[in-house]
Amino acid sequence: MTEAVTKLEAADISAIMKSLPHRYPFLLVDRVINIRGAEFGIGIKNVTFNEPQFMGHFPEMPVFPGVLMIEGMAQTAGVLCVLSGEIGRPPYTVFFTTIDKVKFRKPVTPGDTIEYHMTKLSRRRNMWWFRGEAKVAGQLVAEAEVSAVLSGV
């Protein structure tokens, strides 16, 4: 008899909150879809005008801060690391360690849905490296390479 293998393909907000220590207003991923272990996944962020950053960035022309897009990429990568099962059982704390090759291509505004397409580049023990592309409606708005360390591994 063959045993069925259950594979995680998506993570809702509850699973994300179990994986990351972040909470409102700094939890920047609403859902992760198309998960392929730690190799790939897409984080979803629905940008809304009632978020605190829009009070000052910029009141007359609200633009989602690029640094928060990079943080959203890192959070998506963190979820992939923790939920992949490659490191055993959580809880682990994920610490963002580097940002490289960052480019911001287009502004993101309230009403947009950002997709953080994260692809694992490599892993060495408790260090992980990912390439991320942030897209809105299929169009590239930002890109970066990020790394993180998982403490407790």
PDB file of C-alpha atoms in Angstrom:
ATOM      1  CA  MET A   1       0.000   0.000   0.000  1.00  0.00           C
ATOM      2  CA  THR A   2       1.377   3.387  -1.000  1.00  0.00           C
ATOM      3  CA  GLU A   3       1.250   6.166   1.567  1.00  0.00           C
ATOM      4  CA  ALA A   4      -0.017   9.542   0.395  1.00  0.00           C
ATOM      5  CA  VAL A   5       2.354  12.437   1.011  1.00  0.00           C
ATOM      6  CA  THR A   6       0.757  15.679   2.122  1.00  0.00           C
ATOM      7  CA  LYS A   7       2.462  18.698   0.628  1.00  0.00           C
ATOM      8  CA  LEU A   8       1.896  22.277   1.717  1.00  0.00           C
ATOM      9  CA  GLU A   9       1.045  24.406  -1.326  1.00  0.00           C
ATOM     10  CA  ALA A  10      -0.364  27.500   0.386  1.00  0.00           C
ATOM     11  CA  ALA A  11      -0.183  29.247   3.742  1.00  0.00           C
ATOM     12  CA  ASP A  12      -2.979  31.423   5.094  1.00  0.00           C
ATOM     13  CA  ILE A  13      -2.508  34.221   7.619  1.00  0.00           C
ATOM     14  CA  SER A  14      -2.745  31.790  10.533  1.00  0.00           C
ATOM     15  CA  ALA A  15       0.129  29.661   9.191  1.00  0.00           C
ATOM     16  CA  ILE A  16       2.160  32.790   8.451  1.00  0.00           C
ATOM     17  CA  MET A  17       1.684  34.067  12.003  1.00  0.00           C
ATOM     18  CA  LYS A  18       2.854  30.707  13.369  1.00  0.00           C
ATOM     19  CA  SER A  19       5.975  30.943  11.181  1.00  0.00           C
ATOM     20  CA  LEU A  20       6.996  34.571  11.747  1.00  0.00           C
ATOM     21  CA  PRO A  21       7.175  36.755  14.856  1.00  0.00           C
ATOM     22  CA  HIS A  22       5.833  39.805  12.959  1.00  0.00           C
ATOM     23  CA  ARG A  23       2.436  41.321  13.777  1.00  0.00           C
ATOM     24  CA  TYR A  24       0.425  44.319  12.605  1.00  0.00           C
ATOM     25  CA  PRO A  25       1.515  46.814  11.405  1.00  0.00           C
ATOM     26  CA  PHE A  26       4.698  45.036  10.378  1.00  0.00           C
ATOM     27  CA  LEU A  27       3.355  41.753   9.061  1.00  0.00           C
ATOM     28  CA  LEU A  28       3.572  42.449   5.333  1.00  0.00           C
ATOM     29  CA  VAL A  29       2.379  39.177   3.805  1.00  0.00           C
ATOM     30  CA  ASP A  30      -1.299  38.159   3.798  1.00  0.00           C
ATOM     31  CA  ARG A  31      -0.931  34.742   2.172  1.00  0.00           C
ATOM     32  CA  VAL A  32       1.683  32.536   0.479  1.00  0.00           C
ATOM     33  CA  ILE A  33       0.670  30.473  -2.549  1.00  0.00           C
ATOM     34  CA  ASN A  34       2.302  28.088  -5.046  1.00  0.00           C
ATOM     35  CA  ILE A  35       4.670  26.812  -2.364  1.00  0.00           C
ATOM     36  CA  ARG A  36       7.213  24.291  -3.626  1.00  0.00           C
ATOM     37  CA  GLY A  37       9.010  23.462  -0.380  1.00  0.00           C
ATOM     38  CA  ALA A  38      11.750  26.010   0.226  1.00  0.00           C
ATOM     39  CA  GLU A  39      12.464  26.280  -3.514  1.00  0.00           C
ATOM     40  CA  PHE A  40       9.720  28.715  -4.525  1.00  0.00           C
ATOM     41  CA  GLY A  41       6.600  30.482  -3.358  1.00  0.00           C
ATOM     42  CA  ILE A  42       4.551  33.616  -3.973  1.00  0.00           C
ATOM     43  CA  GLY A  43       3.700  35.915  -1.098  1.00  0.00           C
ATOM     44  CA  ILE A  44       0.575  38.035  -1.492  1.00  0.00           C
ATOM     45  CA  LYS A  45       0.214  41.541  -0.028  1.00  0.00           C
ATOM     46  CA  ASN A  46      -3.001  43.489  -0.531  1.00  0.00           C
ATOM     47  CA  VAL A  47      -2.114  47.162  -0.286  1.00  0.00           C
ATOM     48  CA  THR A  48      -4.831  49.262   1.359  1.00  0.00           C
ATOM     49  CA  PHE A  49      -5.032  52.979   2.027  1.00  0.00           C
ATOM     50  CA  ASN A  50      -5.763  52.506   5.740  1.00  0.00           C
ATOM     51  CA  GLU A  51      -2.230  51.203   6.453  1.00  0.00           C
ATOM     52  CA  PRO A  52      -0.155  53.440   8.761  1.00  0.00           C
ATOM     53  CA  GLN A  53       2.672  54.175   6.294  1.00  0.00           C
ATOM     54  CA  PHE A  54       0.309  56.167   4.067  1.00  0.00           C
ATOM     55  CA  MET A  55      -0.141  58.845   6.744  1.00  0.00           C
ATOM     56  CA  GLY A  56       3.362  60.058   5.886  1.00  0.00           C
ATOM     57  CA  HIS A  57       4.391  58.365   2.615  1.00  0.00           C
ATOM     58  CA  PHE A  58       3.010  60.457   0.950  1.00  0.00           C
ATOM     59  CA  PRO A  59      -0.315  61.973   2.089  1.00  0.00           C
ATOM     60  CA  GLU A  60      -1.064  63.692  -1.242  1.00  0.00           C
ATOM     61  CA  MET A  61       0.253  60.834  -3.390  1.00  0.00           C
ATOM     62  CA  PRO A  62       0.288  57.548  -1.431  1.00  0.00           C
ATOM     63  CA  VAL A  63       3.148  55.272  -2.493  1.00  0.00           C
ATOM     64  CA  PHE A  64       3.926  51.979  -0.783  1.00  0.00           C
ATOM     65  CA  PRO A  65       7.519  52.297   0.536  1.00  0.00           C
ATOM     66  CA  GLY A  66      10.069  50.255  -1.394  1.00  0.00           C
ATOM     67  CA  VAL A  67      11.785  49.168   1.810  1.00  0.00           C
ATOM     68  CA  LEU A  68       8.505  47.547   2.905  1.00  0.00           C
ATOM     69  CA  MET A  69       8.381  45.615  -0.372  1.00  0.00           C
ATOM     70  CA  ILE A  70      11.846  44.256   0.386  1.00  0.00           C
ATOM     71  CA  GLU A  71      10.680  43.340   3.902  1.00  0.00           C
ATOM     72  CA  GLY A  72       7.668  41.575   2.345  1.00  0.00           C
ATOM     73  CA  MET A  73      10.052  39.574   0.166  1.00  0.00           C
ATOM     74  CA  ALA A  74      12.112  38.618   3.213  1.00  0.00           C
ATOM     75  CA  GLN A  75       8.994  37.622   5.159  1.00  0.00           C
ATOM     76  CA  THR A  76       7.806  35.445   2.280  1.00  0.00           C
ATOM     77  CA  ALA A  77      11.224  33.762   2.152  1.00  0.00           C
ATOM     78  CA  GLY A  78      11.085  33.264   5.929  1.00  0.00           C
ATOM     79  CA  VAL A  79       7.736  31.503   5.663  1.00  0.00           C
ATOM     80  CA  LEU A  80       9.153  29.207   2.960  1.00  0.00           C
ATOM     81  CA  CYS A  81      12.166  28.353   5.139  1.00  0.00           C
ATOM     82  CA  VAL A  82      10.136  27.579   8.247  1.00  0.00           C
ATOM     83  CA  LEU A  83       7.333  25.674   6.523  1.00  0.00           C
ATOM     84  CA  SER A  84       9.556  23.687   4.147  1.00  0.00           C
ATOM     85  CA  GLY A  85      10.237  20.983   6.683  1.00  0.00           C
ATOM     86  CA  GLU A  86      13.936  21.061   5.763  1.00  0.00           C
ATOM     87  CA  ILE A  87      14.935  22.194   9.242  1.00  0.00           C
ATOM     88  CA  GLY A  88      12.689  20.104  11.424  1.00  0.00           C
ATOM     89  CA  ARG A  89       9.955  21.490  13.615  1.00  0.00           C
ATOM     90  CA  PRO A  90       9.352  25.157  14.306  1.00  0.00           C
ATOM     91  CA  PRO A  91       9.365  27.469  16.151  1.00  0.00           C
ATOM     92  CA  TYR A  92      12.393  29.259  14.803  1.00  0.00           C
ATOM     93  CA  THR A  93      13.059  32.949  14.645  1.00  0.00           C
ATOM     94  CA  VAL A  94      13.937  34.280  11.207  1.00  0.00           C
ATOM     95  CA  PHE A  95      16.368  37.198  11.033  1.00  0.00           C
ATOM     96  CA  PHE A  96      16.827  39.166   7.805  1.00  0.00           C
ATOM     97  CA  THR A  97      20.606  39.474   7.188  1.00  0.00           C
ATOM     98  CA  THR A  98      21.398  40.947   3.759  1.00  0.00           C
ATOM     99  CA  ILE A  99      19.882  42.813   0.829  1.00  0.00           C
ATOM    100  CA  ASP A 100      21.639  42.875  -2.544  1.00  0.00           C
ATOM    101  CA  LYS A 101      20.902  43.881  -6.133  1.00  0.00           C
ATOM    102  CA  VAL A 102      17.828  45.943  -5.237  1.00  0.00           C
ATOM    103  CA  LYS A 103      15.963  47.777  -7.992  1.00  0.00           C
ATOM    104  CA  PHE A 104      12.666  49.614  -7.751  1.00  0.00           C
ATOM    105  CA  ARG A 105      10.907  49.751 -11.108  1.00  0.00           C
ATOM    106  CA  LYS A 106       7.431  51.255 -10.566  1.00  0.00           C
ATOM    107  CA  PRO A 107       5.473  52.769  -7.687  1.00  0.00           C
ATOM    108  CA  VAL A 108       2.894  50.667  -5.845  1.00  0.00           C
ATOM    109  CA  THR A 109      -0.255  52.391  -4.591  1.00  0.00           C
ATOM    110  CA  PRO A 110      -3.323  51.504  -2.508  1.00  0.00           C
ATOM    111  CA  GLY A 111      -5.564  49.053  -4.315  1.00  0.00           C
ATOM    112  CA  ASP A 112      -2.617  47.121  -5.755  1.00  0.00           C
ATOM    113  CA  THR A 113      -1.909  43.495  -4.914  1.00  0.00           C
ATOM    114  CA  ILE A 114       1.798  42.747  -4.685  1.00  0.00           C
ATOM    115  CA  GLU A 115       3.040  39.262  -5.508  1.00  0.00           C
ATOM    116  CA  TYR A 116       6.448  38.417  -4.031  1.00  0.00           C
ATOM    117  CA  HIS A 117       7.888  35.707  -6.303  1.00  0.00           C
ATOM    118  CA  MET A 118      10.655  34.142  -4.200  1.00  0.00           C
ATOM    119  CA  THR A 119      13.139  31.590  -5.532  1.00  0.00           C
ATOM    120  CA  LYS A 120      15.757  29.935  -3.333  1.00  0.00           C
ATOM    121  CA  LEU A 121      19.286  30.522  -4.572  1.00  0.00           C
ATOM    122  CA  SER A 122      21.117  28.479  -1.943  1.00  0.00           C
ATOM    123  CA  ARG A 123      21.224  27.301   1.628  1.00  0.00           C
ATOM    124  CA  ARG A 124      24.079  26.611   3.988  1.00  0.00           C
ATOM    125  CA  ARG A 125      23.038  25.202   7.376  1.00  0.00           C
ATOM    126  CA  ASN A 126      20.847  27.894   8.949  1.00  0.00           C
ATOM    127  CA  MET A 127      21.546  30.551   6.260  1.00  0.00           C
ATOM    128  CA  TRP A 128      19.219  30.931   3.256  1.00  0.00           C
ATOM    129  CA  TRP A 129      19.529  33.093   0.120  1.00  0.00           C
ATOM    130  CA  PHE A 130      16.592  34.016  -2.136  1.00  0.00           C
ATOM    131  CA  ARG A 131      15.972  36.034  -5.285  1.00  0.00           C
ATOM    132  CA  GLY A 132      12.750  37.990  -5.201  1.00  0.00           C
ATOM    133  CA  GLU A 133      10.630  39.773  -7.760  1.00  0.00           C
ATOM    134  CA  ALA A 134       7.719  41.934  -6.649  1.00  0.00           C
ATOM    135  CA  LYS A 135       4.990  42.125  -9.268  1.00  0.00           C
ATOM    136  CA  VAL A 136       1.688  43.983  -9.583  1.00  0.00           C
ATOM    137  CA  ALA A 137      -0.703  42.689 -12.252  1.00  0.00           C
ATOM    138  CA  GLY A 138       2.175  40.699 -13.751  1.00  0.00           C
ATOM    139  CA  GLN A 139       4.442  43.732 -14.057  1.00  0.00           C
ATOM    140  CA  LEU A 140       7.800  43.853 -12.242  1.00  0.00           C
ATOM    141  CA  VAL A 141       7.817  46.650  -9.638  1.00  0.00           C
ATOM    142  CA  ALA A 142      10.883  45.688  -7.545  1.00  0.00           C
ATOM    143  CA  GLU A 143      13.550  43.030  -7.309  1.00  0.00           C
ATOM    144  CA  ALA A 144      16.225  42.015  -4.811  1.00  0.00           C
ATOM    145  CA  GLU A 145      18.314  39.224  -3.417  1.00  0.00           C
ATOM    146  CA  VAL A 146      17.817  38.672   0.306  1.00  0.00           C
ATOM    147  CA  SER A 147      19.243  36.341   2.911  1.00  0.00           C
ATOM    148  CA  ALA A 148      18.139  35.247   6.330  1.00  0.00           C
ATOM    149  CA  VAL A 149      19.352  33.205   9.246  1.00  0.00           C
ATOM    150  CA  LEU A 150      17.102  30.973  11.306  1.00  0.00           C
ATOM    151  CA  SER A 151      17.971  30.963  14.973  1.00  0.00           C
ATOM    152  CA  GLY A 152      17.247  27.872  16.997  1.00  0.00           C
ATOM    153  CA  VAL A 153      18.371  25.532  14.201  1.00  0.00           C
TER     154      VAL A 153
END
